[in-house]
Tab-separated table of C-alpha atoms in Angstrom:
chain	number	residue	atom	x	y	z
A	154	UNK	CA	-0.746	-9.426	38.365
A	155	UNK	CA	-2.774	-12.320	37.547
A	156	UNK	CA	-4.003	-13.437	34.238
A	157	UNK	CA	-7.652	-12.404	34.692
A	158	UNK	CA	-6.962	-9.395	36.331
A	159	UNK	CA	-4.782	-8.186	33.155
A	160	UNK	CA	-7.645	-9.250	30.559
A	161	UNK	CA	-9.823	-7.128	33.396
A	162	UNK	CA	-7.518	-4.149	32.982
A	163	UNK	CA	-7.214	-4.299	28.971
A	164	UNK	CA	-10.924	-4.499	28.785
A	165	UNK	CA	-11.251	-1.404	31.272
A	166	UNK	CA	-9.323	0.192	29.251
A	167	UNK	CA	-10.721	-0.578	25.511
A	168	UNK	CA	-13.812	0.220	26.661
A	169	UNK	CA	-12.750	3.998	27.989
A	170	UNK	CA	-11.584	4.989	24.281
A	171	UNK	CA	-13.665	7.141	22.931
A	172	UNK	CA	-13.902	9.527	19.677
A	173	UNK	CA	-15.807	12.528	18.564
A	174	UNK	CA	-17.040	12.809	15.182
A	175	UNK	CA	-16.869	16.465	13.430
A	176	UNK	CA	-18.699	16.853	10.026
A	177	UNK	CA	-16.535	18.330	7.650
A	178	UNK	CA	-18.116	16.871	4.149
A	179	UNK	CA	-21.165	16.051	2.896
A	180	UNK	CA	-23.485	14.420	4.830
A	181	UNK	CA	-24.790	11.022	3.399
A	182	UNK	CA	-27.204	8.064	4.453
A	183	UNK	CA	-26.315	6.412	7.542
A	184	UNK	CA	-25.014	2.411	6.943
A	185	UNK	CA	-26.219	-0.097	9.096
A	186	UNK	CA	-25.042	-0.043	12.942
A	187	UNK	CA	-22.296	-2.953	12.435
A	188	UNK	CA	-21.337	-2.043	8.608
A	189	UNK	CA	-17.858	-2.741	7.080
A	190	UNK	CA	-15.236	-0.147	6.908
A	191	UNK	CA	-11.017	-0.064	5.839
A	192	UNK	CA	-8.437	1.174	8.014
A	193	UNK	CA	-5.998	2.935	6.073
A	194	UNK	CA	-2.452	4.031	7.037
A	195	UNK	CA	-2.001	6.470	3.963
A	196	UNK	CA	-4.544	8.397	1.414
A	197	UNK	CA	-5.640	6.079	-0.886
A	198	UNK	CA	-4.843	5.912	-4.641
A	199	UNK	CA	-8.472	5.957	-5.618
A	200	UNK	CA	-11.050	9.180	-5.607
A	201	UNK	CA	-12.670	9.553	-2.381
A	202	UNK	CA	-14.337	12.393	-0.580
A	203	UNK	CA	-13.476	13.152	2.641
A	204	UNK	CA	-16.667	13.062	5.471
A	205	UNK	CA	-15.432	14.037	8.811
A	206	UNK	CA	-12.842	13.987	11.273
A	207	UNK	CA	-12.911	11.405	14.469
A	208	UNK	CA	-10.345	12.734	17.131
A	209	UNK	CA	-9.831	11.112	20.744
A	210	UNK	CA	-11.366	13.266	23.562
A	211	UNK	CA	-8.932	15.871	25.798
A	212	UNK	CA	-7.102	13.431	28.299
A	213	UNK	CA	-8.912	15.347	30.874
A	214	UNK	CA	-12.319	14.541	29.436
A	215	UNK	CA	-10.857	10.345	29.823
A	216	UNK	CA	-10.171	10.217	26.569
A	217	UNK	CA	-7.306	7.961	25.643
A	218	UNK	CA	-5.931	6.754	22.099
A	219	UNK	CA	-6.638	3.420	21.020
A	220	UNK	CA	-3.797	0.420	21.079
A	221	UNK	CA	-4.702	-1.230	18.023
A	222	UNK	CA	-7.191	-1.567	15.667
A	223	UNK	CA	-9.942	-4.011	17.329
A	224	UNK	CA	-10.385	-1.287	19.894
A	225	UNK	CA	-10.361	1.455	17.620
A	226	UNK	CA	-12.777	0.106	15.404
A	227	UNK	CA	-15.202	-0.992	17.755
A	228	UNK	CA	-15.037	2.671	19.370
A	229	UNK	CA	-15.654	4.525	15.709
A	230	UNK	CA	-18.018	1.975	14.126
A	231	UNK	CA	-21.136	3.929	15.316
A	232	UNK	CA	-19.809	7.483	14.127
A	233	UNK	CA	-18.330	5.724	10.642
A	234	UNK	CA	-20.997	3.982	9.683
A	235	UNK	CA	-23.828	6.711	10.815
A	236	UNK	CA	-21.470	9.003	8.234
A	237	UNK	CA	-21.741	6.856	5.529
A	238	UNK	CA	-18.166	6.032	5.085
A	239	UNK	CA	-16.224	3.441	3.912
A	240	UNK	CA	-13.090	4.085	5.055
A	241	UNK	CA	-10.603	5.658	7.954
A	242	UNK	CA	-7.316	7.192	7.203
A	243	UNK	CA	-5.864	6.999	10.873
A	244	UNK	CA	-3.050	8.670	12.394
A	245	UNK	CA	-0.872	7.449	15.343
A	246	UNK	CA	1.448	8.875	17.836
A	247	UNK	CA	4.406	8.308	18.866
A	248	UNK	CA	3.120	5.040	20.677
A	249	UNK	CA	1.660	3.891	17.497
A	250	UNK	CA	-1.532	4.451	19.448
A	251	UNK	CA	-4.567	5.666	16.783
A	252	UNK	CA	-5.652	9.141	17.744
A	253	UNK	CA	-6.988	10.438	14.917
A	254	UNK	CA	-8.556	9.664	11.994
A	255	UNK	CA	-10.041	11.296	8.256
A	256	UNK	CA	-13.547	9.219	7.610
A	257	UNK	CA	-13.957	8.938	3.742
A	258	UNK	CA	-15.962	7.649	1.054
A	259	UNK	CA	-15.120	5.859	-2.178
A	260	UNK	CA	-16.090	7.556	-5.246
């Protein structure tokens, strides 16, 4: 495989992850479209409330967990920052892929 067609393939593929969003907190002001928000491997130490849940689509819908975290958090920005929140506690799976993640907000 050639060196374009590979960079082809990986953006193919970044660009097929995608997340839904499921309110399961308060619902607060909307951030701007490209705001700033943490990835977090663990609950943080500090108070936080938690906002929703963002959860890849069924496989059969072409959904497909995220590689790393550039792809991830260009495919949650718009349902993170329309939530409010500051951070993501993600989850991986066995492929260290991110599948899942908690959105919070800093108290």
């Amino acid at each position: 495989m050639t060196r374009g067609a590979l960079v082809g393939l990986l953006l193919v593929s970044a660009c097929s992850t995608s997340y839904i969003y499921g309110q399961t907190g308060p619902r607060l002001a909307a951030k701007g479209a490209d705001c700033r928000f943490e990835l977090l491997d663990d609950v943080p130490k500090k108070d936080f409330e938690e906002l929703g849940i963002l959860a890849t689509k069924d496989v059969e819908d072409g959904g497909e967990a995220a590689g790393g975290v550039g792809p991830f958090m260009e495919a949650v920005r718009d349902q993170v920052c329309s939530a409010g929140g500051d951070a993501v506690v993600v989850e991986r799976d066995f492929f260290g892929r991110l599948y899942r993640g908690t959105v919070i907000k800093y108290r």
